Coordinates of C-alpha atoms and ligand atoms in Angstrom, one line a residue:
X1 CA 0.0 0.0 0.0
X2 CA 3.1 2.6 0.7
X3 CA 4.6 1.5 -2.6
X4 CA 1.1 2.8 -4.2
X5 CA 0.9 5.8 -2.2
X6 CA 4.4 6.3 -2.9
X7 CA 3.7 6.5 -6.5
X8 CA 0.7 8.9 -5.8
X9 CA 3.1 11.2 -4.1
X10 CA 5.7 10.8 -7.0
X11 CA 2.7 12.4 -9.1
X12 CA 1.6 15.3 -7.2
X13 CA 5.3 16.1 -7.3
X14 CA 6.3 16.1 -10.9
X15 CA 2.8 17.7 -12.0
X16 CA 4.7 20.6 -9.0
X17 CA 7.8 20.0 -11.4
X18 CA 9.9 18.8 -9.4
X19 CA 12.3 16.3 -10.5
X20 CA 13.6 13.0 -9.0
X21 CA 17.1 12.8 -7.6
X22 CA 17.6 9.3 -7.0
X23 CA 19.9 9.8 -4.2
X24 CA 19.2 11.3 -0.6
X25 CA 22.6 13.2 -1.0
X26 CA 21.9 14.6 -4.3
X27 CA 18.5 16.1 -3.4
X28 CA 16.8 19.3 -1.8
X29 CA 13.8 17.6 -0.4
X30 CA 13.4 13.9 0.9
X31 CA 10.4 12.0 1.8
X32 CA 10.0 9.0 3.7
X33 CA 7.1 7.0 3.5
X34 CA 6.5 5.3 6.7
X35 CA 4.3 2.5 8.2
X36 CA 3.5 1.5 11.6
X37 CA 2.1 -1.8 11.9
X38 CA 4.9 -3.3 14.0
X39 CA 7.5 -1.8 16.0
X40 CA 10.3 -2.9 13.7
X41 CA 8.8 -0.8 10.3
X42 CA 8.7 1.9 12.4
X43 CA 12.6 1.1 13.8
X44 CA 13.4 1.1 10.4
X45 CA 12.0 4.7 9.5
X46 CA 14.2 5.8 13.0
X47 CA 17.1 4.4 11.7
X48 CA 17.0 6.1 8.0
X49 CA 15.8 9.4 9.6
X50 CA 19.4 8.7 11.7
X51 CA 21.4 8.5 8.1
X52 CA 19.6 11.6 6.8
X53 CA 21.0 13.6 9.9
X54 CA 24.5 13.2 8.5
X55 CA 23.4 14.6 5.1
X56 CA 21.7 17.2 6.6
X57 CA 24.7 18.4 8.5
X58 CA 26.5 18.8 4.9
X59 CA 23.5 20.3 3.0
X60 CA 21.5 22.9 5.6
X61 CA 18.7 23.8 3.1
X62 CA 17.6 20.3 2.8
X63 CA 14.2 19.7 3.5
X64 CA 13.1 16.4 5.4
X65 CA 9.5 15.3 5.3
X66 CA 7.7 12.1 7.5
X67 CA 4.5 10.7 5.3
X68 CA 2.0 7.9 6.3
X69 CA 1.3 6.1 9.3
X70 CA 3.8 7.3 11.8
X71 CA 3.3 11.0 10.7
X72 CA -0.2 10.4 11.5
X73 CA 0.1 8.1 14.5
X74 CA 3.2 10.2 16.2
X75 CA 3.6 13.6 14.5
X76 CA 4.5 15.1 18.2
X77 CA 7.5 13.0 18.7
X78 CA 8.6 13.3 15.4
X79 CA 8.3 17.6 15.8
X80 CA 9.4 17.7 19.0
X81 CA 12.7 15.0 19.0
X82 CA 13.4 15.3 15.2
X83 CA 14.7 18.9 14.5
X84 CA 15.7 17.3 11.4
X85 CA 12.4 16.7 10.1
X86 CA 10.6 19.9 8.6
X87 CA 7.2 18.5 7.1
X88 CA 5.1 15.7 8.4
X89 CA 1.9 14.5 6.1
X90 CA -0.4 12.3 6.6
X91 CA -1.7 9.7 4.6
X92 CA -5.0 11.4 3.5
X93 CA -2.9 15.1 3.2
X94 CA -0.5 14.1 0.4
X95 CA -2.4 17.0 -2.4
X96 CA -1.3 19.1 0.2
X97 CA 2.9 18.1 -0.2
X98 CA 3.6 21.2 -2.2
X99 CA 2.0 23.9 -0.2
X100 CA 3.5 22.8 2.9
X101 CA 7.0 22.2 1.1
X102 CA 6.4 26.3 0.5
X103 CA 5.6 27.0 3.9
X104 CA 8.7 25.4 5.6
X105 CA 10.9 27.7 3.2
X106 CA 11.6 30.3 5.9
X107 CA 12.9 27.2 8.6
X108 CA 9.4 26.8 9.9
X109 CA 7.5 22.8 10.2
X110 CA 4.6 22.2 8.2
X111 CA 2.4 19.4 9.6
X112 CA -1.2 17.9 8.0
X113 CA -2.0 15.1 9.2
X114 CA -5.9 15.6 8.6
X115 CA -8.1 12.1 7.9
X116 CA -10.7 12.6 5.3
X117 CA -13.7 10.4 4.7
X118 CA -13.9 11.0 0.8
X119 CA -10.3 11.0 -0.4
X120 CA -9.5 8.3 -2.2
X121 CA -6.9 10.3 -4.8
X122 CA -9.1 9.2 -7.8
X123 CA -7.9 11.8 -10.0
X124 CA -4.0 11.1 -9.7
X125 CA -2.5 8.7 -11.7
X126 CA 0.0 7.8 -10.1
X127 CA 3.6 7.7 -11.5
X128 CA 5.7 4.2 -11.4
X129 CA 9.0 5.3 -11.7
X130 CA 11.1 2.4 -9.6
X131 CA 8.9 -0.7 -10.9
X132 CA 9.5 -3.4 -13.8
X133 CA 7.1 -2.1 -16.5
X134 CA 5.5 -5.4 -16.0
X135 CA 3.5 -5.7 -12.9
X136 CA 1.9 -2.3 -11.0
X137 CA -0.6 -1.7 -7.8
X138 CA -3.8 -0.1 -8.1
X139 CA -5.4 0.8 -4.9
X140 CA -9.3 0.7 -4.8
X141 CA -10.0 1.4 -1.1
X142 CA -8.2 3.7 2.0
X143 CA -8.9 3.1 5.5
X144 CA -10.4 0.1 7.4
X145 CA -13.4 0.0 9.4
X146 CA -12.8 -3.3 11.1
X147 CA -11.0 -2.6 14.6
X148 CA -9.0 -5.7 14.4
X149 CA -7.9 -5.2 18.5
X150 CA -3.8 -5.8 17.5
X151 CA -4.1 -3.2 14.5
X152 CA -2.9 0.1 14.3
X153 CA -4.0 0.4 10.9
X154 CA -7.7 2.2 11.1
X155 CA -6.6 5.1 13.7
X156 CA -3.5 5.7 11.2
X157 CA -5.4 5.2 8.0
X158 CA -9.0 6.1 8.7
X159 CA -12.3 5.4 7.5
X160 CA -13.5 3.2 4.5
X161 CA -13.8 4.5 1.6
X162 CA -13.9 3.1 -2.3
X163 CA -12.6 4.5 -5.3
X164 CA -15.1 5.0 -7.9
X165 CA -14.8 2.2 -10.2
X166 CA -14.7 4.3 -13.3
X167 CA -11.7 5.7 -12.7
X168 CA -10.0 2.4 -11.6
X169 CA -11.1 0.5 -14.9
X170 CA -9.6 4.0 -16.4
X171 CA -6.1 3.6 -14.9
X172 CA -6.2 -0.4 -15.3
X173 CA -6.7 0.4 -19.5
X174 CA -4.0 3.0 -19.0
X175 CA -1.5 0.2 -17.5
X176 CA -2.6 -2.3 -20.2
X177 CA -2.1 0.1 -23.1
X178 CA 1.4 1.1 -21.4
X179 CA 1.9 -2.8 -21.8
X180 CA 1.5 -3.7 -18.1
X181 CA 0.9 -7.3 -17.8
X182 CA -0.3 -7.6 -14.4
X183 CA -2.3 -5.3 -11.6
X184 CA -2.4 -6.2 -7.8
X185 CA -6.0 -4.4 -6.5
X186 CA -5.2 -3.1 -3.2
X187 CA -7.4 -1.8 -0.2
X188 CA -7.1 -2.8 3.5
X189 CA -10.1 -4.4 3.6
X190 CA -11.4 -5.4 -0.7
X191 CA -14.4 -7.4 0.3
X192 CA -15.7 -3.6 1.4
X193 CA -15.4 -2.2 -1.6
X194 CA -18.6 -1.2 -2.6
X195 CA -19.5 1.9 -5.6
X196 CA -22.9 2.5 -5.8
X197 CA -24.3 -1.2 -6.8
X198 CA -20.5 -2.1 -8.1
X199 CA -19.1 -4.9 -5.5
X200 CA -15.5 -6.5 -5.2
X201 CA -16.8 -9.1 -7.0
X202 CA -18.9 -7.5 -9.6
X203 CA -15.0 -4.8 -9.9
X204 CA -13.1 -8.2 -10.5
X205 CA -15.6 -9.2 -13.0
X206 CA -15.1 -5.8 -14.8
X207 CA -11.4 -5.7 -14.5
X208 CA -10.8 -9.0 -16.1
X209 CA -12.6 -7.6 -19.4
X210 CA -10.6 -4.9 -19.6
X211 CA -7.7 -6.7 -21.3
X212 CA -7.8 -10.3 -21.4
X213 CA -4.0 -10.7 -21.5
X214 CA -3.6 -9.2 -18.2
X215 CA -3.6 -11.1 -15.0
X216 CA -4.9 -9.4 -11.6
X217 CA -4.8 -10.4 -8.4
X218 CA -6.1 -8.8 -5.0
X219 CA -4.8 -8.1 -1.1
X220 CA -6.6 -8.3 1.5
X221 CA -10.3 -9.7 1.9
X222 CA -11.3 -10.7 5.1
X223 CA -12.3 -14.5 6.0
X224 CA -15.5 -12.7 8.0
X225 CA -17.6 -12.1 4.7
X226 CA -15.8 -13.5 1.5
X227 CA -18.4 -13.2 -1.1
X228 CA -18.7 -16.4 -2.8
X229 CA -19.6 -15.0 -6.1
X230 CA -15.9 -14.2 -6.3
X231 CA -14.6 -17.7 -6.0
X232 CA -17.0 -18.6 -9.0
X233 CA -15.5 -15.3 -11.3
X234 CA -11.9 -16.5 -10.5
X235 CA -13.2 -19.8 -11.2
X236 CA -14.7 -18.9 -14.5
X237 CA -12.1 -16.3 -15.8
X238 CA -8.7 -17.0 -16.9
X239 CA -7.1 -13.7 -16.6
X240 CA -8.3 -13.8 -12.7
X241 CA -5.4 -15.4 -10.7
X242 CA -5.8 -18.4 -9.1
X243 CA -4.5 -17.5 -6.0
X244 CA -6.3 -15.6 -2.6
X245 CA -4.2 -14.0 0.6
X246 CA -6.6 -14.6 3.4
X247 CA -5.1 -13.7 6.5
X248 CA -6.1 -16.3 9.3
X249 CA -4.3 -14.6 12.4
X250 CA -5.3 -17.1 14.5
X251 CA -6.3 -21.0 15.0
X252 CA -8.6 -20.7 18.6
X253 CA -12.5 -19.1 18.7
X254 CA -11.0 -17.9 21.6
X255 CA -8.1 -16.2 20.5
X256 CA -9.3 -14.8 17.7
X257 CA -12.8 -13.3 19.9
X258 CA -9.8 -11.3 21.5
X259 CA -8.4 -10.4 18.4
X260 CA -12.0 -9.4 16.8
X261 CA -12.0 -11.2 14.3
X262 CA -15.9 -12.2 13.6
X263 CA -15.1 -15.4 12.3
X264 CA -14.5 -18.9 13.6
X265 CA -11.9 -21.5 13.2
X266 CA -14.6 -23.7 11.9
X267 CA -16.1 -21.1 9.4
X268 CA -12.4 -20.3 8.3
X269 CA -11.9 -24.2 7.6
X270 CA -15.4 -24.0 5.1
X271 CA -14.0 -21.2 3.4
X272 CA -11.1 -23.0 2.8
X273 CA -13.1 -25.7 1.8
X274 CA -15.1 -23.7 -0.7
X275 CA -12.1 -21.8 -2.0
X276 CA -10.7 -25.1 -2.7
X277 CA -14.0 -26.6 -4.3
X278 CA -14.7 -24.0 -7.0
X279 CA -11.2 -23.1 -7.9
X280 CA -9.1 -26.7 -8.3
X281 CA -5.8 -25.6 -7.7
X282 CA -6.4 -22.6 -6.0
X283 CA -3.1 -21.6 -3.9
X284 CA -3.4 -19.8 -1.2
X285 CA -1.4 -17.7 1.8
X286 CA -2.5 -16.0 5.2
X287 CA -1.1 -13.7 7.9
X288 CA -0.8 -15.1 11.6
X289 CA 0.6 -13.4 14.3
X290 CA 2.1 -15.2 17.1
X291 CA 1.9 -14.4 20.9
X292 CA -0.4 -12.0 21.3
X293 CA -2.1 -11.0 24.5
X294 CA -2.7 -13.6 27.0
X295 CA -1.4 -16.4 24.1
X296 CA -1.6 -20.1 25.7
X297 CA 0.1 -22.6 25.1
X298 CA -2.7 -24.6 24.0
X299 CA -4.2 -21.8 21.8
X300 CA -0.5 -21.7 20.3
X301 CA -1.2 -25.0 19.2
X302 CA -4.4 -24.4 17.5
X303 CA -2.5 -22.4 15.3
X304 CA 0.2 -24.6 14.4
X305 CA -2.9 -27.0 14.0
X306 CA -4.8 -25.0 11.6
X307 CA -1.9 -23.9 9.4
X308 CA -1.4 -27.7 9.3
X309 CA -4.6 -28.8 8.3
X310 CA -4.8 -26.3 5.4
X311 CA -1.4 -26.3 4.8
X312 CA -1.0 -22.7 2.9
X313 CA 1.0 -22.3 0.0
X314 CA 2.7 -19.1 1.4
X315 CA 2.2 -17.7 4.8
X316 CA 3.8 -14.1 6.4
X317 CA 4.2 -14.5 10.1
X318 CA 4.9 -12.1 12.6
X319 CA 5.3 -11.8 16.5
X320 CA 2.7 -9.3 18.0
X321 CA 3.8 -6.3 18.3
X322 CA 1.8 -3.9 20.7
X323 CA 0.5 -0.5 19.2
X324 CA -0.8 2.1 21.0
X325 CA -4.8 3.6 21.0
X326 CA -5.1 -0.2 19.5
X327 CA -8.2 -1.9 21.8
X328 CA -5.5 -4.5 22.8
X329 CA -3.2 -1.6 24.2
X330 CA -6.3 -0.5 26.3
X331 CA -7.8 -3.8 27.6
X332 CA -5.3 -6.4 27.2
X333 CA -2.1 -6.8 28.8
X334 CA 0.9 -7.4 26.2
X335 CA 1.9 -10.9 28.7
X336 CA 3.5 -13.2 26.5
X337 CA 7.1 -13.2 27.2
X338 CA 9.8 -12.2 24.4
X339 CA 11.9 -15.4 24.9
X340 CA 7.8 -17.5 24.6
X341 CA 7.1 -15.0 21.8
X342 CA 9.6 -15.9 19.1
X343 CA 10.1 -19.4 20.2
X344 CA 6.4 -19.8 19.1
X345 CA 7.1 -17.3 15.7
X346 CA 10.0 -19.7 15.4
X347 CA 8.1 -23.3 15.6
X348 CA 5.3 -21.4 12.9
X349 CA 7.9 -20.7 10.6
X350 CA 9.7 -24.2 10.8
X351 CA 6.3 -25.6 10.4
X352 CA 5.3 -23.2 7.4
X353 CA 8.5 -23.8 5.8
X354 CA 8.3 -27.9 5.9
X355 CA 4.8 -27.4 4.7
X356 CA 5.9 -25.2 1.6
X357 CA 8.6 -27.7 0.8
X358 CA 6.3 -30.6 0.3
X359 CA 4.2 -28.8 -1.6
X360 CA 6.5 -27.2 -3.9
X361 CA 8.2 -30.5 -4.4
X362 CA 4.8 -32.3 -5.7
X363 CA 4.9 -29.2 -8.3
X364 CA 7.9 -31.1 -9.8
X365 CA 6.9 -31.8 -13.2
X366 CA 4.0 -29.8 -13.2
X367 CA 3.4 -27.6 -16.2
X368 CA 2.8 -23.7 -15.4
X369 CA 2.2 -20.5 -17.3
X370 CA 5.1 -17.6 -16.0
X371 CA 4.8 -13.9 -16.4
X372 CA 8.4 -12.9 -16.9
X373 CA 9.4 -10.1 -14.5
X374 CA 12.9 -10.3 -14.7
X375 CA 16.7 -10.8 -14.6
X376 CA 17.1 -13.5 -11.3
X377 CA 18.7 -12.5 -8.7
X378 CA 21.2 -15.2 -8.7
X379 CA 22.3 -15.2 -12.2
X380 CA 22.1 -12.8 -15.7
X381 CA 21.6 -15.8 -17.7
X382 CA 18.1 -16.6 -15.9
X383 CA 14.9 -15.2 -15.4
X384 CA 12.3 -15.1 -12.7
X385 CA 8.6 -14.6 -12.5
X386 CA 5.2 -15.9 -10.8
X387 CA 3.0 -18.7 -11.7
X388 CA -0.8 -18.0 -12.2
X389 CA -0.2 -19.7 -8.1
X390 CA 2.1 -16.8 -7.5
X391 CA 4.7 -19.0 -7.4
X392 CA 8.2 -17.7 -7.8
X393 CA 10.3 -19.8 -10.8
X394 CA 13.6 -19.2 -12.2
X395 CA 14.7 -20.4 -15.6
X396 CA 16.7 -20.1 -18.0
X397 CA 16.3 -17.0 -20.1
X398 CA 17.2 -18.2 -23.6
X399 CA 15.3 -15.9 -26.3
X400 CA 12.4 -14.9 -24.0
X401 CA 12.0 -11.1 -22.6
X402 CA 10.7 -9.5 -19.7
X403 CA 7.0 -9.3 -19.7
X404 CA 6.6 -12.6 -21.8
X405 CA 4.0 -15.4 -20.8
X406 CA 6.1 -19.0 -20.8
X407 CA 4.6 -22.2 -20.6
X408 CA 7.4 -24.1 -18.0
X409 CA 7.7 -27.4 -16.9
X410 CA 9.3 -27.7 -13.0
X411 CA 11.9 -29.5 -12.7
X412 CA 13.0 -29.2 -9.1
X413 CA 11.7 -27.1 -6.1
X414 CA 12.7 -25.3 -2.5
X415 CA 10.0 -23.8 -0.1
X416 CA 10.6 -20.3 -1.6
X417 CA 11.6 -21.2 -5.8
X418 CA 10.5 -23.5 -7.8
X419 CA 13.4 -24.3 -10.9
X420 CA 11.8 -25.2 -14.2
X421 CA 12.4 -25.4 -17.7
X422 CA 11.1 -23.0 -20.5
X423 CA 8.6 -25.2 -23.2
X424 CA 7.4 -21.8 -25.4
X425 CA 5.8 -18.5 -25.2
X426 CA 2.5 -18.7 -24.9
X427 CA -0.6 -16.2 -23.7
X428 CA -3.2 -16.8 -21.2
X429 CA -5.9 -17.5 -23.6
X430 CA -4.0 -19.8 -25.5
X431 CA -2.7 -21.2 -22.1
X432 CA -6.0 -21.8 -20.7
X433 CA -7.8 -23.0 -23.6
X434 CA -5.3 -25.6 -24.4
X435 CA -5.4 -26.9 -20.9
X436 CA -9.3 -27.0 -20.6
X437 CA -9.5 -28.9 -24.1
X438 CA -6.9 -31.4 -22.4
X439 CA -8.9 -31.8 -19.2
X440 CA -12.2 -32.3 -22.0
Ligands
5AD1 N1 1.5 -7.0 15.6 C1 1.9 -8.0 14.7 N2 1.4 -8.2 13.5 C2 0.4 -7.3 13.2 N3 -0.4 -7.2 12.0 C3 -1.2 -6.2 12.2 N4 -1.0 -5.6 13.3 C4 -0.1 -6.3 14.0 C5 0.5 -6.1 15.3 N5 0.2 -5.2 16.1 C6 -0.2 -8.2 10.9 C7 -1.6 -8.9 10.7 C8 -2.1 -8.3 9.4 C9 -0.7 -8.0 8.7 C10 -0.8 -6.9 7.6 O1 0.1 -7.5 9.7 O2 -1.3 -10.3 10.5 O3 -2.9 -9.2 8.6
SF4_2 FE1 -5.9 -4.0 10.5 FE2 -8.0 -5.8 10.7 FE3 -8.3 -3.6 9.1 FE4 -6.6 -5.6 8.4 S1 -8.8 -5.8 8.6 S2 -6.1 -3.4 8.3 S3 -5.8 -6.3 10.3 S4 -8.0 -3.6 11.3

C-alpha cells in the first residue's frame, strides 16, 4: 500500500515540477514514506531518519519530510525530537505536499495530518518510476473500518472508503495500453469495496474484461464475509489469478474473539473448503501473528494446527507487536514473554517452511504458465517470475524477454523457488484454452 501511495506522491510532485534525484545526498527535499504496523517498520524509518541527519549536517537547506502512518500516528514526537524533520503528512494530506514544502521555506514545520472520509486520490494517476514495467498496484479502497484489536492500521489510515470504479477501470486500460501485464488491486479491507451497486466481486468481474491478457490479483479480503460470487468469477475467468491471501491470524475461537476477528476457526476451515472446491488448484497464503495478548500454550497450538490442516501455499508471520490507541493496548495486557514469543514465531515458521517444501516438491513436473518479471537475482543468464499460483520460478532466459508469458515445466523445487524449464511463449488465452481442451 506505501509503494502505491508512494507512487501517488511521485505524481503530485512532478505535476509541482519537481524532479527525481535518486539519491538522498543529491537532493533538496526527501520524503519518507513510513508505516506503523509493527515496532520494527517503524525502527526502520528511525534508523534512515538517523542517516539523513549526517546529510543534513552537509547540505543545511535540505528539506526532510515524515508521510503515512507514523506521521499520523506520532507527528508530536517526530516535531518535537526530530529537528531534522521539517514537514510531516499524513496519509490522506498528500495533495497538500507542495504547499506545505512552500511553507517550511523560511525554517518553519509544516504538519497535515488531517483524515478525510472521501479522499480516495481518484484523480491522480500515479507515476511508477522504480517498478519493472510489468506488474503495478492499483489501490481501490483507503482506511479500514474493522477494529481488528492488535491493529494500528484504522486510527493511522481512517475510514473506509472506495474509489469510484470508473476511474480504476480507467487507470487499469491505462496500464494495459502502457503494456502492463499484471495489476495487484489493493485496499485494506477489498471485500468492502462497494460503488454504488458495483461490488469486489462484480470490480473483479469488470477488471478482467478490460484486457484479457492481463492477469490481476487482489490483497486483502477478510475471512469474516468473502463473497462467494468471487470464487465462481476467478473460477470462471482465466485472466483472474488463481491465487487468494486470506489472513487467518489465528487458530482458537478464543483467541481470535480477543483479536475481533468475527469469524470462527470452523467457518475459516469451510471457506477453505469452498475456495478449494470452486477453484481446483487454487493456492493460497494467510497472515498469523504469534503471541499476542494472554497467548496459551494450547491456543499456540491451535495455530500450528490449523496452518497444518490447510497447509498454505505461502504464509507471512509475525510476532505481535503492541500499538498504541489499538483496543488490545487498552484492555489487554501485552503478557506473553519475548523469549515465549519468538520461540512460538520460530516453531510457525519451521512448520510453514516444511509445509511449503512438500508442496513445492509435488509441483515437480508440473506444467505452469510464467509472467516474466525479470533478470534472477542469482544469475544474468536466468529469469524469474510468478505462476498464475504466484509461485516464484527461475529459468533459463534463452530468447524470452521480460514481460513474456512461458509455458514451463518444473523440474525441481525449494519452499521459496520452484526451478523449471522454459517449453514456449505462450498467452493466457491460448494457455487456458489448451489446458481446458486437455482436461475435455
Ligand atoms: N503485531 C503483529 N502483527 C500485526 N499485524 C497487524 N497488526 C499487527 C501487530 N500489532 C499483521 C496482521 C495483518 C498484517 C498486515 O500485519 O497479520 O494481517
Ligand atoms: Fe488491520 Fe484488521 Fe483492518 Fe486488516 S482488517 S487493516 S488487520 S483492522
Amino acid at each position: 500500500m506505501n509503494f502505491a501511495d508512494s507512487e501517488i506522491v511521485n505524481s503530485i510532485l512532478l505535476e509541482k515540477g519537481m524532479e527525481a534525484a535518486h539519491e538522498a545526498d543529491k537532493a533538496d527535499v526527501v520524503l519518507i514514506n513510513t508505516c506503523s504496523i509493527r515496532e520494527n517498520a517503524e525502527n526502520r524509518v528511525w534508523n534512515r531518519l538517523k542517516e539523513l541527519r549526517s546529510i543534513k549536517k552537509e547540505n543545511r537547506d535540505l528539506t526532510v519530510g515524515v508521510l503515512g502512518c507514523m506521521a499520523e500516528r506520532i507527528k508530536d514526537r517526530i516535531i518535537e525530537e526530530e529537528h531534522l524533520v521539517d514537514i510531516v503528512v499524513g496519509p490522506d494530506a498528500y495533495r497538500d505536499i507542495p504547499r506545505l514544502l512552500e511553507e517550511v521555506e523560511d525554517g518553519r514545520k509544516a504538519v497535515n495530518v488531517l483524515l478525510s472520509l472521501e479522499e480516495t486520490y481518484a484523480d491522480i494517476a500515479p507515476v511508477r518510476t522504480t517498478g519493472n514495467g510489468i506488474t503495478a498496484f492499483v489501490s481501490i479502497m483507503r482506511g479500514c473500518d474493522n477494529m481488528c484489536s492488535f491493529c494500528v492500521v484504522p486510527f493511522t489510515r481512517g475510514r473506509e472508503r472506495s474509489r469510484p470504479m470508473e476511474s480504476i477501470l480507467r487507470e487499469v486500460k491505462q496500464l494495459s495500453d502502457e503494456g502492463y501485464k499484471e495489476v495487484t488491486l489493493l485496499g485494506q479491507n477489498v471485500n468492502s469495496y462497494l460503488d454504488g451497486e458495483n461490488t469486489f466481486a462484480k470490480l473483479m468481474h469488470k477488471v478482467s474484461q478490460v484486457d484479457p491478457e492481463m492477469r490481476f490479483r487482489f490483497s486483502s479480503p477478510h475471512p469474516k464475509d468473502f463473497p462467494v460470487e468471487l470464487l465462481h468469477t476467478i473460477a470462471e475467468q482465466p485472466n483472474l489469478c488463481n491465487y487468494i491471501h486470506i489472513p487467518a491470524q489465528a487458530g482458537s475461537d478464543a483467541m481470535l474473539e480477543r483479536m475481533r476477528r468475527p469469524y470462527t476457526r470452523e467457518s475459516y476451515l469451510k471457506l477453505i473448503e469452498r475456495m478449494r472446491e470452486i477453484i481446483p488448484g487454487v493456492s493460497l497464503s494467510t497472515d498469523i501473528i504469534a503471541g499476542f495478548c494472554d497467548e496459551t500454550e494450547e491456543e499456540h497450538q491451535q495455530t500450528m494446527s490449523l496452518m497444518k490442516e490447510v497447509e498454505f501455499d505461502l504464509a507471512y508471520m509475525f510476532a505481535y507487536s503492541e500499538r498504541e490507541r489499538t483496543l488490545a493496548y487498552r484492555k489487554y495486557e501485552d503478557n506473553v514473554p519475548e523469549d515465549v514469543k519468538k520461540r512460538r514465531l520460530s516453531e510457525i515458521i519451521t512448520q510453514q517452511m516444511n509445509i511449503q517444501d512438500q508442496r513445492n516438491q509435488k509441483e515437480i513436473g508440473n506444467r505452469h504458465l510464467v509472467l516474466v518479471e525479470g533478470t534472477s537475482k542469482r544469475s544474468d543468464e536466468q529469469f524469474n517470475g510468478r505462476t498464475d499460483t504466484n509461485k516464484m520460478v527461475v529459468f533459463d532466459r534463452q530468447d524470452y524477454t521480460i514481460g513474456d508469458y512461458v509455458e514451463v515445466e518444473v523440474t525441481s523445487a525449494t519452499s521459496a523457488t520452484l526451478l523449471a524449464k522454459p517449453i514456449k511463449k505462450s498467452s493466457i488465452q491460448e494457455y487456458y484454452s489448451s489446458k481446458a481442451e486437455a482436461v475435455a
